[in-house]
PDB file with one MODEL, atoms N, CA, C and O in Angstrom:
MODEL        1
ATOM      1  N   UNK A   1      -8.560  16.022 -13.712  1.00  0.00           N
ATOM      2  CA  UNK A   1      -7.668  15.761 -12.613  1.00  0.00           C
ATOM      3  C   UNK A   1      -6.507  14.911 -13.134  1.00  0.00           C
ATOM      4  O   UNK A   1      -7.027  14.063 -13.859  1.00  0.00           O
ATOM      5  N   UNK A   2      -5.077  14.721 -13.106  1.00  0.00           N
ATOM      6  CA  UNK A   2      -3.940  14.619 -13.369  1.00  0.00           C
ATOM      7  C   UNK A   2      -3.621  13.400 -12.129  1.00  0.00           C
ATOM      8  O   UNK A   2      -3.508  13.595 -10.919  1.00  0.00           O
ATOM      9  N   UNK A   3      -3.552  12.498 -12.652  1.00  0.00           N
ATOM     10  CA  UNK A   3      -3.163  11.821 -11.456  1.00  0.00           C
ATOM     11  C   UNK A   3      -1.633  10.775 -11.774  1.00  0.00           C
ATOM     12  O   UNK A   3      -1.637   9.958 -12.695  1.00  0.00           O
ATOM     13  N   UNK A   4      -0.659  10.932 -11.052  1.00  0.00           N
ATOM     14  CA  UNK A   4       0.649  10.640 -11.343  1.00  0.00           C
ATOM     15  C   UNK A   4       1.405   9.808 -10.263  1.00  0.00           C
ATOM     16  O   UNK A   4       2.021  10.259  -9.297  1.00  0.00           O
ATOM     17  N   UNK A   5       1.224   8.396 -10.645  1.00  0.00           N
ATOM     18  CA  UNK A   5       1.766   7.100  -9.783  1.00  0.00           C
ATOM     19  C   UNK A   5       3.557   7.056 -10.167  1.00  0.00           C
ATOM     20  O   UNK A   5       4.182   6.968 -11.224  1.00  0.00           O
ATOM     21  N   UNK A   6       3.860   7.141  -9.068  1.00  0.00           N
ATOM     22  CA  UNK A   6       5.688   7.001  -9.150  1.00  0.00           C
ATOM     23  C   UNK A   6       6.160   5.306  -9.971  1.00  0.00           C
ATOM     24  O   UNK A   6       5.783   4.302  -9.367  1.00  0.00           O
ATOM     25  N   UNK A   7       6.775   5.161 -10.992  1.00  0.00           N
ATOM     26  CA  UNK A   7       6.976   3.970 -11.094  1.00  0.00           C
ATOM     27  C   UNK A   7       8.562   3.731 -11.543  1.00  0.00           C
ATOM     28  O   UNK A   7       8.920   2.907 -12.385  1.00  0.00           O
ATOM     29  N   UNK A   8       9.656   4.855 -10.610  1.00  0.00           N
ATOM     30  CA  UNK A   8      10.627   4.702  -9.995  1.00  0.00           C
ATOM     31  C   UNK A   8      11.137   3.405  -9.147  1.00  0.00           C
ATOM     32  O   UNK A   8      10.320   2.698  -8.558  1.00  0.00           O
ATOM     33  N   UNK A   9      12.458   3.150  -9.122  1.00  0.00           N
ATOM     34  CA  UNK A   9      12.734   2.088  -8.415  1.00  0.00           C
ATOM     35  C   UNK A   9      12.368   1.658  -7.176  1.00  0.00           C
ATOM     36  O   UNK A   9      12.049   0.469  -7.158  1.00  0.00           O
ATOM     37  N   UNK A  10      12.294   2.365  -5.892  1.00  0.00           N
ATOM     38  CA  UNK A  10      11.972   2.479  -4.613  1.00  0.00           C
ATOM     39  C   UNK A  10      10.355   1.780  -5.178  1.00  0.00           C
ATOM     40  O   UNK A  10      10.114   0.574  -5.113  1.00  0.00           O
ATOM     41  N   UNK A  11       9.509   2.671  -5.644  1.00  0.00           N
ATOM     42  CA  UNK A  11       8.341   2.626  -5.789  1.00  0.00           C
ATOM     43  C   UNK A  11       7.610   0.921  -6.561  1.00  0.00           C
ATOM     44  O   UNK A  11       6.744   0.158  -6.132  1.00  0.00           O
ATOM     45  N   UNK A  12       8.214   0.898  -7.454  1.00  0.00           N
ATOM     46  CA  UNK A  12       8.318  -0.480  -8.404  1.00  0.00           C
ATOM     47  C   UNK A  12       8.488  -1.258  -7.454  1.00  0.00           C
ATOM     48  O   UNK A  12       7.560  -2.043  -7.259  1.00  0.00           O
ATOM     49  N   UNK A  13       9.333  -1.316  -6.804  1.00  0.00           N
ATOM     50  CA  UNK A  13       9.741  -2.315  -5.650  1.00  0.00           C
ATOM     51  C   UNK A  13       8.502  -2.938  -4.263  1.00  0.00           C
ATOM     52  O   UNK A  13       8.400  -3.976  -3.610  1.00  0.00           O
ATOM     53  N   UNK A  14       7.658  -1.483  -4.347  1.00  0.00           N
ATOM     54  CA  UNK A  14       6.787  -1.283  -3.154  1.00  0.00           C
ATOM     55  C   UNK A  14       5.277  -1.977  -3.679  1.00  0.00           C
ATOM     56  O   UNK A  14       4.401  -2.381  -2.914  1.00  0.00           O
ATOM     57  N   UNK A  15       5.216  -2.001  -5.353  1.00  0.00           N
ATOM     58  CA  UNK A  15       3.850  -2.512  -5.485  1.00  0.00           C
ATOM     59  C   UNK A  15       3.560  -1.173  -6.591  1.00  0.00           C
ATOM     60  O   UNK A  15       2.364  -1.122  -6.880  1.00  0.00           O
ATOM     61  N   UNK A  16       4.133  -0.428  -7.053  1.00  0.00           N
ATOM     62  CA  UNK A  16       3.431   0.455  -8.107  1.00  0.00           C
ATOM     63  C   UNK A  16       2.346  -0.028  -8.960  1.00  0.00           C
ATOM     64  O   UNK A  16       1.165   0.317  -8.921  1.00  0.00           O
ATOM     65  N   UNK A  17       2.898  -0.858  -9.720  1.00  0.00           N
ATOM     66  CA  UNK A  17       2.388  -1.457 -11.124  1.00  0.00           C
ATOM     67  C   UNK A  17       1.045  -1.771  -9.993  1.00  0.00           C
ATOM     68  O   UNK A  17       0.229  -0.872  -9.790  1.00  0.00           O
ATOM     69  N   UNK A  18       0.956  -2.683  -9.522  1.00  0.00           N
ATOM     70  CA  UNK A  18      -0.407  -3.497  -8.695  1.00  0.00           C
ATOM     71  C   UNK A  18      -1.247  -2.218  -8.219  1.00  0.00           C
ATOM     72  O   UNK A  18      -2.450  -2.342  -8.449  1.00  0.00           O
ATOM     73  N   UNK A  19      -0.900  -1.098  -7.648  1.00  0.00           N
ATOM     74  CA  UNK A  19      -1.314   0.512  -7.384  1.00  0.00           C
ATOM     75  C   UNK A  19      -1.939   0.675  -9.100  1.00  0.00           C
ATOM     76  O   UNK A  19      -3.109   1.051  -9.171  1.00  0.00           O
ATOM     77  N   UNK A  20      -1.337   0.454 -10.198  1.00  0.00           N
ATOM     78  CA  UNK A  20      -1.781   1.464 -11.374  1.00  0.00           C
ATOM     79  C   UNK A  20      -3.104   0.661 -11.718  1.00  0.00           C
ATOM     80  O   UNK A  20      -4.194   1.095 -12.090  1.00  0.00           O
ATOM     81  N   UNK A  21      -2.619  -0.844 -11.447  1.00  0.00           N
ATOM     82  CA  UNK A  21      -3.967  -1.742 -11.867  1.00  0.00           C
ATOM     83  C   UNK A  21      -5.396  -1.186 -11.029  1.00  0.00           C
ATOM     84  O   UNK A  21      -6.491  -0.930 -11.529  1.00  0.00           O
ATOM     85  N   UNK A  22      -5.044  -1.111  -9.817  1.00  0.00           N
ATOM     86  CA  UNK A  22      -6.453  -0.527  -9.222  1.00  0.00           C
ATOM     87  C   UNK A  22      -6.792   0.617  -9.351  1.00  0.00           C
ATOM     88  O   UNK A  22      -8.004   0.832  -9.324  1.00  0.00           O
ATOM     89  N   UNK A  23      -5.843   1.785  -9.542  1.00  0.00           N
ATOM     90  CA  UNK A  23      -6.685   2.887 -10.032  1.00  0.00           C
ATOM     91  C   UNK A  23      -7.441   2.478 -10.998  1.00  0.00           C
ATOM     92  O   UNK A  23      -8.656   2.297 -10.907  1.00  0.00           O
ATOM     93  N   UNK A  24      -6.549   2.259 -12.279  1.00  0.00           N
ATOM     94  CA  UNK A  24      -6.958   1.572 -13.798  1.00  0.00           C
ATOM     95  C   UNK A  24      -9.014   0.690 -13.700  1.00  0.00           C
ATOM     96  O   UNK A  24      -9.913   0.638 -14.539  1.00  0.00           O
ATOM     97  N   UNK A  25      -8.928   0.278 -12.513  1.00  0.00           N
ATOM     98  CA  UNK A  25     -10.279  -0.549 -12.311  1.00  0.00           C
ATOM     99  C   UNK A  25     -11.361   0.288 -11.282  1.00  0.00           C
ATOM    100  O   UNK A  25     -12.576   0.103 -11.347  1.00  0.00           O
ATOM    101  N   UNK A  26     -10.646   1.346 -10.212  1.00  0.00           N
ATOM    102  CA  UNK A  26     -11.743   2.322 -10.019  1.00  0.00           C
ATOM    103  C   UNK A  26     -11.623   2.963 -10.791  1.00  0.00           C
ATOM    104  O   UNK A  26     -10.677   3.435 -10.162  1.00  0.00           O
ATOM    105  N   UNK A  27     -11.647   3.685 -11.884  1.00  0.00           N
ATOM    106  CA  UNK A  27     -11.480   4.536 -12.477  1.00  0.00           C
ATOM    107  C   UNK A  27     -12.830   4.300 -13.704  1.00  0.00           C
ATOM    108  O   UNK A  27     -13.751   5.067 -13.985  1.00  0.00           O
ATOM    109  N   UNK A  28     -12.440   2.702 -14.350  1.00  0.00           N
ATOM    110  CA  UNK A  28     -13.470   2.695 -14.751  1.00  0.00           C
ATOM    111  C   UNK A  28     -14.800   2.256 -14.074  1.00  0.00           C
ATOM    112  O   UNK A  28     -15.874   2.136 -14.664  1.00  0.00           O
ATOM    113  N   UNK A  29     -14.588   2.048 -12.833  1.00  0.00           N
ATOM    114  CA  UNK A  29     -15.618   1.371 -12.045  1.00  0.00           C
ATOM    115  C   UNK A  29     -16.884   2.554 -11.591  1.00  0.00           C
ATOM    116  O   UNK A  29     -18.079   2.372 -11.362  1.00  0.00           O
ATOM    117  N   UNK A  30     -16.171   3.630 -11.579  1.00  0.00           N
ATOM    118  CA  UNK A  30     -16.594   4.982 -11.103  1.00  0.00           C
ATOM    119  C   UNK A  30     -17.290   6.156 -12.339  1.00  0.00           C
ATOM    120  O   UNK A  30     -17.916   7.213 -12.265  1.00  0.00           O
ATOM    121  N   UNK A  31     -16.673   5.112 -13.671  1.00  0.00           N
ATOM    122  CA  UNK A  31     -16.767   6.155 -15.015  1.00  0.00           C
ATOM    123  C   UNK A  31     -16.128   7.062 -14.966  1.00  0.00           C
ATOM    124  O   UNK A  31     -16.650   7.886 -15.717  1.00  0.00           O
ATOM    125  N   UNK A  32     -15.139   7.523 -14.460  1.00  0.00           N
ATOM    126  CA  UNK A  32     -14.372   8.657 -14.519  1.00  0.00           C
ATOM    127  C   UNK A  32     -13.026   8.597 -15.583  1.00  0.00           C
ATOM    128  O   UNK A  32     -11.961   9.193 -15.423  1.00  0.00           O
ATOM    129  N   UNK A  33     -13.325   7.878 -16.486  1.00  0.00           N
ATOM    130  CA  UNK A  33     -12.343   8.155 -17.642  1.00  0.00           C
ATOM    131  C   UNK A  33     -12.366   9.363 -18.691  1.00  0.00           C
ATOM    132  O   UNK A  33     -11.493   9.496 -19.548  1.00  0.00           O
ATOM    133  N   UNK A  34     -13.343  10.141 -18.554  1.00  0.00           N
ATOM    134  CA  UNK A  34     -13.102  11.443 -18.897  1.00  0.00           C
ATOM    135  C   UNK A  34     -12.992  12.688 -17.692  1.00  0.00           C
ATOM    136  O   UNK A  34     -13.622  13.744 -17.735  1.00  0.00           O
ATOM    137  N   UNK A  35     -12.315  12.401 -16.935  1.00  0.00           N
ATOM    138  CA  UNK A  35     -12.484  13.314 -15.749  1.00  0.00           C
ATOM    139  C   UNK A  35     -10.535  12.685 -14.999  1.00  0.00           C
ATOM    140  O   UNK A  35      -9.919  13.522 -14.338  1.00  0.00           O
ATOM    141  N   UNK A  36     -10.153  11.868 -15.135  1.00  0.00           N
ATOM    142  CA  UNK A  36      -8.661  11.761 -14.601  1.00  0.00           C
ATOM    143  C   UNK A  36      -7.821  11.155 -16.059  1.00  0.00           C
ATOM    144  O   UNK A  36      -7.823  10.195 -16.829  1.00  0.00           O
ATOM    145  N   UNK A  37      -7.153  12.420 -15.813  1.00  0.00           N
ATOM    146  CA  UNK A  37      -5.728  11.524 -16.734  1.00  0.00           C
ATOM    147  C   UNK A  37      -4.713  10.996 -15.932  1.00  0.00           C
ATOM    148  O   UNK A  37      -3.872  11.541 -15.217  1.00  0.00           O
ATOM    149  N   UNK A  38      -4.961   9.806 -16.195  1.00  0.00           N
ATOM    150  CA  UNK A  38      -3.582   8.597 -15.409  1.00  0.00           C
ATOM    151  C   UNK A  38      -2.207   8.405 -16.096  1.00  0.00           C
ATOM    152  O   UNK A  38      -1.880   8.051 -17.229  1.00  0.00           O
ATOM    153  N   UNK A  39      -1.763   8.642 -15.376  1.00  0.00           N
ATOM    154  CA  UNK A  39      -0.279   8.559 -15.912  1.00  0.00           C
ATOM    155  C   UNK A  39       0.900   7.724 -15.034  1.00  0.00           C
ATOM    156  O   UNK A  39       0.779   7.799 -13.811  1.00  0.00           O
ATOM    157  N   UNK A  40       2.020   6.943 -15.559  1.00  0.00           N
ATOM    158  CA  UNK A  40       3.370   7.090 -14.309  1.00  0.00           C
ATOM    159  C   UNK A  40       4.257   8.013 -14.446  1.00  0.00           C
ATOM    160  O   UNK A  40       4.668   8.465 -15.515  1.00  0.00           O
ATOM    161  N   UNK A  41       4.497   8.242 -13.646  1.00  0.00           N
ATOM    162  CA  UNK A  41       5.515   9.095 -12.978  1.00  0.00           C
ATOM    163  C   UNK A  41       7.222   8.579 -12.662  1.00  0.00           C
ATOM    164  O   UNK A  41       7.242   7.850 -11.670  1.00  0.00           O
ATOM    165  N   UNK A  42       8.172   8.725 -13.077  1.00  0.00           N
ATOM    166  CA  UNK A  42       9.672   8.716 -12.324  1.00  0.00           C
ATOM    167  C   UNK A  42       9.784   9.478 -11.414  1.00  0.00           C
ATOM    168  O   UNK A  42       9.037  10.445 -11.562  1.00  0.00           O
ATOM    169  N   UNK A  43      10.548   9.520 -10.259  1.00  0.00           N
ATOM    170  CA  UNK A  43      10.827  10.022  -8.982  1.00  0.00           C
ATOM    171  C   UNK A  43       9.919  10.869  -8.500  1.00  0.00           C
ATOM    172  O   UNK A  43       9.933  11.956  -9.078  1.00  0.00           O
ATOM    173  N   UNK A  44       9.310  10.783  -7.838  1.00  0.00           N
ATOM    174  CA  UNK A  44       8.377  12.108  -7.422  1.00  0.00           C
ATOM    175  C   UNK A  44       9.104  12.667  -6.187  1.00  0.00           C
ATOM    176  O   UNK A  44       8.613  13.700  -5.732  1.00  0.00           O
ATOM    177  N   UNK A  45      10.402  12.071  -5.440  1.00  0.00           N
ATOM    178  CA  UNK A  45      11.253  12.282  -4.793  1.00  0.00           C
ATOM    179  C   UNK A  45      10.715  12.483  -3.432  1.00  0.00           C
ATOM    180  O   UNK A  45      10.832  13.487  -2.730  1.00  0.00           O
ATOM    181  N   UNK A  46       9.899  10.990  -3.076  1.00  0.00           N
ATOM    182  CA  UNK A  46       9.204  10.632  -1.747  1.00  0.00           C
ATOM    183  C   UNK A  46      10.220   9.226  -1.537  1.00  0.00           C
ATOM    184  O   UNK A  46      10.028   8.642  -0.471  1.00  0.00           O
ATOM    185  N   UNK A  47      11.028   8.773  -2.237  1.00  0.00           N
ATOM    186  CA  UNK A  47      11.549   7.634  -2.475  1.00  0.00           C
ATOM    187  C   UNK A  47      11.508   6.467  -1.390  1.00  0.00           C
ATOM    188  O   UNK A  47      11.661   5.271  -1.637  1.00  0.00           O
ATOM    189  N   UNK A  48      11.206   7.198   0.206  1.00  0.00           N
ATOM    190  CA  UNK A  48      11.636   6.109   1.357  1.00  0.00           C
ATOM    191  C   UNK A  48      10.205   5.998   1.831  1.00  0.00           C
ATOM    192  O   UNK A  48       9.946   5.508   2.930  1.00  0.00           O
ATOM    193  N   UNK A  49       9.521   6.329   1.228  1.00  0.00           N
ATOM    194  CA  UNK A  49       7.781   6.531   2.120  1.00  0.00           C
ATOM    195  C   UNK A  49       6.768   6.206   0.893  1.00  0.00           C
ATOM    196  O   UNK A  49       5.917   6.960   0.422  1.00  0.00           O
ATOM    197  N   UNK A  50       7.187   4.473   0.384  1.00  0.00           N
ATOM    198  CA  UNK A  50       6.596   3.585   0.022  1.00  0.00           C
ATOM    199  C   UNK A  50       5.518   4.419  -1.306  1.00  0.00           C
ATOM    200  O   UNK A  50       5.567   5.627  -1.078  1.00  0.00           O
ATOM    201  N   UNK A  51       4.637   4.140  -2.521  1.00  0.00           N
ATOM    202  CA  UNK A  51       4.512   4.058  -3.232  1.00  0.00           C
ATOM    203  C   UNK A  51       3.895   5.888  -3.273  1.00  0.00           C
ATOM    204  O   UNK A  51       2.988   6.216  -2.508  1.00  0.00           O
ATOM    205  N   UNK A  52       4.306   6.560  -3.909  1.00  0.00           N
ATOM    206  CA  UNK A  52       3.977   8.196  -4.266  1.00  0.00           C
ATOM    207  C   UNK A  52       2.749   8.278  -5.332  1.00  0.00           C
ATOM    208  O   UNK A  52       2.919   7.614  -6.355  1.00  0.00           O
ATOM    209  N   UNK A  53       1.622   8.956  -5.230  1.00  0.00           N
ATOM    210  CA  UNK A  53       0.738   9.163  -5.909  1.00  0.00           C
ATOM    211  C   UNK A  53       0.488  10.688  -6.036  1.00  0.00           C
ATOM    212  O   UNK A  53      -0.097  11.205  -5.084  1.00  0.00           O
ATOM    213  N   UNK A  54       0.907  11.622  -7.252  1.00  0.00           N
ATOM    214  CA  UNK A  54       0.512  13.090  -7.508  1.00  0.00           C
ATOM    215  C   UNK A  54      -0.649  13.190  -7.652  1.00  0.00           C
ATOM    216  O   UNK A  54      -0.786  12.926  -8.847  1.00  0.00           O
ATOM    217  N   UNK A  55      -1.709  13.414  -7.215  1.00  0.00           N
ATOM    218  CA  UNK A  55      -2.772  14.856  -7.479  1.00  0.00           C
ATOM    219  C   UNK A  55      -2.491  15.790  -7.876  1.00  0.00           C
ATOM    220  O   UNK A  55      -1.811  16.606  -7.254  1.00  0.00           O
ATOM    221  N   UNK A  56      -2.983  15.973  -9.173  1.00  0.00           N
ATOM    222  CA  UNK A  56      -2.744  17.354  -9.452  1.00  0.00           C
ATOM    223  C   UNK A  56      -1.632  18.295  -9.002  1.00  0.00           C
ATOM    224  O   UNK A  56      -1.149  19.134  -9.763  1.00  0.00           O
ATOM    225  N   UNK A  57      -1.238  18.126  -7.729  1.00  0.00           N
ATOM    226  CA  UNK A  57       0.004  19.370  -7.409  1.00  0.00           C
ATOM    227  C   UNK A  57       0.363  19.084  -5.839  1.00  0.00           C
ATOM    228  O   UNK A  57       1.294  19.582  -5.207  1.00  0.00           O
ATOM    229  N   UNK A  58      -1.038  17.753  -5.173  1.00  0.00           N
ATOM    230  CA  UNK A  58      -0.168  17.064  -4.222  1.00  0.00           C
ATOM    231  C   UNK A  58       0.554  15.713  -3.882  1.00  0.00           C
ATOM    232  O   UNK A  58      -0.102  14.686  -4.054  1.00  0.00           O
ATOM    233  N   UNK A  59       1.425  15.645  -3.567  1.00  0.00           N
ATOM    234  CA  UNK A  59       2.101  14.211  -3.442  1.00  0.00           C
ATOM    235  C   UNK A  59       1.575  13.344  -2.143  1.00  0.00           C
ATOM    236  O   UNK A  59       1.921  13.838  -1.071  1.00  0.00           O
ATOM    237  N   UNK A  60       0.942  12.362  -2.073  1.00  0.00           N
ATOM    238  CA  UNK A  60       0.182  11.648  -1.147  1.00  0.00           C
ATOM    239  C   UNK A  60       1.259  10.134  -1.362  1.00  0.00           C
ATOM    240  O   UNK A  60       1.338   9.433  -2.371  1.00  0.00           O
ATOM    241  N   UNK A  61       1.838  10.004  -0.325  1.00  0.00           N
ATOM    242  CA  UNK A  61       2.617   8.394   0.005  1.00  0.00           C
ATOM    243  C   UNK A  61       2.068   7.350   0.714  1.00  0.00           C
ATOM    244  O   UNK A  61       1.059   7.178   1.398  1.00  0.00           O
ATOM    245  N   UNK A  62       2.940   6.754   0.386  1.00  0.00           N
ATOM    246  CA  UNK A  62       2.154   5.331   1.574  1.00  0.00           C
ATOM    247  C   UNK A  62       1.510   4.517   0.725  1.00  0.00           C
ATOM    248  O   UNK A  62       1.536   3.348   1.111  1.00  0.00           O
ATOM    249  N   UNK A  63       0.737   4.755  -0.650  1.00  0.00           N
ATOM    250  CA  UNK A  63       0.023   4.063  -1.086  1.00  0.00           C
ATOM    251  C   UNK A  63       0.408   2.437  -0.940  1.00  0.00           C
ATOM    252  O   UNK A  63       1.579   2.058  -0.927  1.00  0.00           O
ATOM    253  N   UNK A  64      -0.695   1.562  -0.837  1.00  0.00           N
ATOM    254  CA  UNK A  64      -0.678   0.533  -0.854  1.00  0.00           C
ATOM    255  C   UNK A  64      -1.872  -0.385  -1.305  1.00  0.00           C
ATOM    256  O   UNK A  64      -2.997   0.111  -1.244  1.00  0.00           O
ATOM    257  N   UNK A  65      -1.724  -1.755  -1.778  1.00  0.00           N
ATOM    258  CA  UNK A  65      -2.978  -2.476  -2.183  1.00  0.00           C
ATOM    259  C   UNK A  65      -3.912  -2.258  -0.909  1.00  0.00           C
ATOM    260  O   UNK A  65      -5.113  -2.218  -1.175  1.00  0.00           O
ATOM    261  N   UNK A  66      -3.535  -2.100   0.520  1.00  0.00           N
ATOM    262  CA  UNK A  66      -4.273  -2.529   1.600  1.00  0.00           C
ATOM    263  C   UNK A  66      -5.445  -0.762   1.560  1.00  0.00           C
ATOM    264  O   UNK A  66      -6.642  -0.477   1.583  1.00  0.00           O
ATOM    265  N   UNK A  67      -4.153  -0.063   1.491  1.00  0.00           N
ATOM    266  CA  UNK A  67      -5.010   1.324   1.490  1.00  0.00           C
ATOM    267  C   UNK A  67      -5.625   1.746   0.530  1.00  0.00           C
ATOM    268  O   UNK A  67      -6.575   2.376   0.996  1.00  0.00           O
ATOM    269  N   UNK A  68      -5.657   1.783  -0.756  1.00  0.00           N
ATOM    270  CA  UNK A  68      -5.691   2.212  -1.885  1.00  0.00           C
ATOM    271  C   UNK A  68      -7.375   2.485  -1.691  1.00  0.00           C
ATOM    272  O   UNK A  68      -7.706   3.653  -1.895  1.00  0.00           O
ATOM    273  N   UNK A  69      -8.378   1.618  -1.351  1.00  0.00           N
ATOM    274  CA  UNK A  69      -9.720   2.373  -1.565  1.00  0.00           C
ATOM    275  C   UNK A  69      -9.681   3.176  -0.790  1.00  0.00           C
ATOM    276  O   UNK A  69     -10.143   4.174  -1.342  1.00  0.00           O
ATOM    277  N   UNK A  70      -9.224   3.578   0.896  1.00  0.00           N
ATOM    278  CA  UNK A  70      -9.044   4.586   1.629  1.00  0.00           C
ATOM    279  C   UNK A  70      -8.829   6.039   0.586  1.00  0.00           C
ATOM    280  O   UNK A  70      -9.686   6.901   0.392  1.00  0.00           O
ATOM    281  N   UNK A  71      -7.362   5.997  -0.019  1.00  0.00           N
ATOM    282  CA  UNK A  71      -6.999   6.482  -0.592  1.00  0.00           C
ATOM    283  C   UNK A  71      -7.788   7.182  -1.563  1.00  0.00           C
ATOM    284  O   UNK A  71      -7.862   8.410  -1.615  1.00  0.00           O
ATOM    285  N   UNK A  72      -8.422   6.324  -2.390  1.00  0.00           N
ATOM    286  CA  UNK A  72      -9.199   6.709  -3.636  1.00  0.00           C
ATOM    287  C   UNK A  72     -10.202   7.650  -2.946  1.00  0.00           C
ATOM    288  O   UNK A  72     -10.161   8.866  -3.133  1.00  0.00           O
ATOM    289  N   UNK A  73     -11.151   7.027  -2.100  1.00  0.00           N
ATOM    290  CA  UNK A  73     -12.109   8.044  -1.813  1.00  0.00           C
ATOM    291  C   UNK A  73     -11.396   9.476  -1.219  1.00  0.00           C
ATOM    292  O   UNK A  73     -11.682  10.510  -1.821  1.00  0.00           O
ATOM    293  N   UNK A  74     -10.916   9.518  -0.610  1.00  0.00           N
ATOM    294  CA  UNK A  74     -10.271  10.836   0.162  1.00  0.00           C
ATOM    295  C   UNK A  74      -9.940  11.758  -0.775  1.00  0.00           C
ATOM    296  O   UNK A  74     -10.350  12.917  -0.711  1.00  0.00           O
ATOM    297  N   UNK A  75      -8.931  11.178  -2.016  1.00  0.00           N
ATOM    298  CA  UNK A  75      -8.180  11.986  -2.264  1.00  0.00           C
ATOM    299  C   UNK A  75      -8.371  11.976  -3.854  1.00  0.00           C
ATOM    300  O   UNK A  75      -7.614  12.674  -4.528  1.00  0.00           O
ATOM    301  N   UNK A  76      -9.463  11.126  -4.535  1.00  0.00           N
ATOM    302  CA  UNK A  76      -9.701  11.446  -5.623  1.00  0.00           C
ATOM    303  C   UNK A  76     -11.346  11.605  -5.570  1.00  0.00           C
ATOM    304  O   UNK A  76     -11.721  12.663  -6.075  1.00  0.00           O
ATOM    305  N   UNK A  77     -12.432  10.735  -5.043  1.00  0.00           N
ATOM    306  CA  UNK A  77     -13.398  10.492  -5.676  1.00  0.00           C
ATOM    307  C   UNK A  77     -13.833  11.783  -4.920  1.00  0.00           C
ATOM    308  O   UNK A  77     -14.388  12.682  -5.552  1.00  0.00           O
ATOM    309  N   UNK A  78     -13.544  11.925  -3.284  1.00  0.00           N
ATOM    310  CA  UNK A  78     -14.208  13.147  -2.706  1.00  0.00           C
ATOM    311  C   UNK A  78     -14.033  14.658  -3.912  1.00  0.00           C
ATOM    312  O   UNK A  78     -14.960  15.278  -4.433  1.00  0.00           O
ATOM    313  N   UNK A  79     -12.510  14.909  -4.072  1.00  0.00           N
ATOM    314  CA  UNK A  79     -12.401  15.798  -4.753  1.00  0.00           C
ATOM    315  C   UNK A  79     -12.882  16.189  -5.958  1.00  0.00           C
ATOM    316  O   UNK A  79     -12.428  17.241  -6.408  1.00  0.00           O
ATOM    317  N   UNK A  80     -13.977  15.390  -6.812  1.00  0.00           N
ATOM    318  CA  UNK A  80     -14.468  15.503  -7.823  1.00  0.00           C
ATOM    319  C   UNK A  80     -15.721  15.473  -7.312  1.00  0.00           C
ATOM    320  O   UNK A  80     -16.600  15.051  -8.064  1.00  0.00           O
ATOM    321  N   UNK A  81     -15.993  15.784  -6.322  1.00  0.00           N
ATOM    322  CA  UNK A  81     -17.587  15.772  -6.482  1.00  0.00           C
ATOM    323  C   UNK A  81     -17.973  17.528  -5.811  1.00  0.00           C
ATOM    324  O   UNK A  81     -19.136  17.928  -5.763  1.00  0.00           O
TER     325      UNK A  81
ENDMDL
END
């Protein structure tokens, strides 16, 4: 799974980096370091709807420290199982 955090200006601004740290810690929390390649991303061109996270081929916004385990389960941990 391909997973691609915006770390564009808008996004940088919103909390990216603090977003990459917690994937970075479920990721290994979950063991899934052979199963997601993490990456950042420049513009994913969501720019006004706060921090952009690619899946594989969908763009999911909004991310935030508050949401981010929401997030994780829904849209990464569900999808790998």
């Amino acid at each position: 799974m391909n997973v691609n955090i915006c770390v564009g200006s808008s996004c940088h601004i919103k909390g990216s980096h603090d977003i990459i740290q917690l994937a970075k810690e479920a990721i290994t929390k979950y063991n899934l370091e052979d199963k997601i390649n993490l990456s950042a991303a420049f513009c994913l061109g969501k720019c006004t709807d706060g921090v952009s996270i690619k899946v594989n081929d969908e763009i999911i916004c909004g991310v935030s420290k508050e949401n981010f385990p929401d997030f994780f389960q829904s849209n990464i941990l569900s999808k790998l199982q």
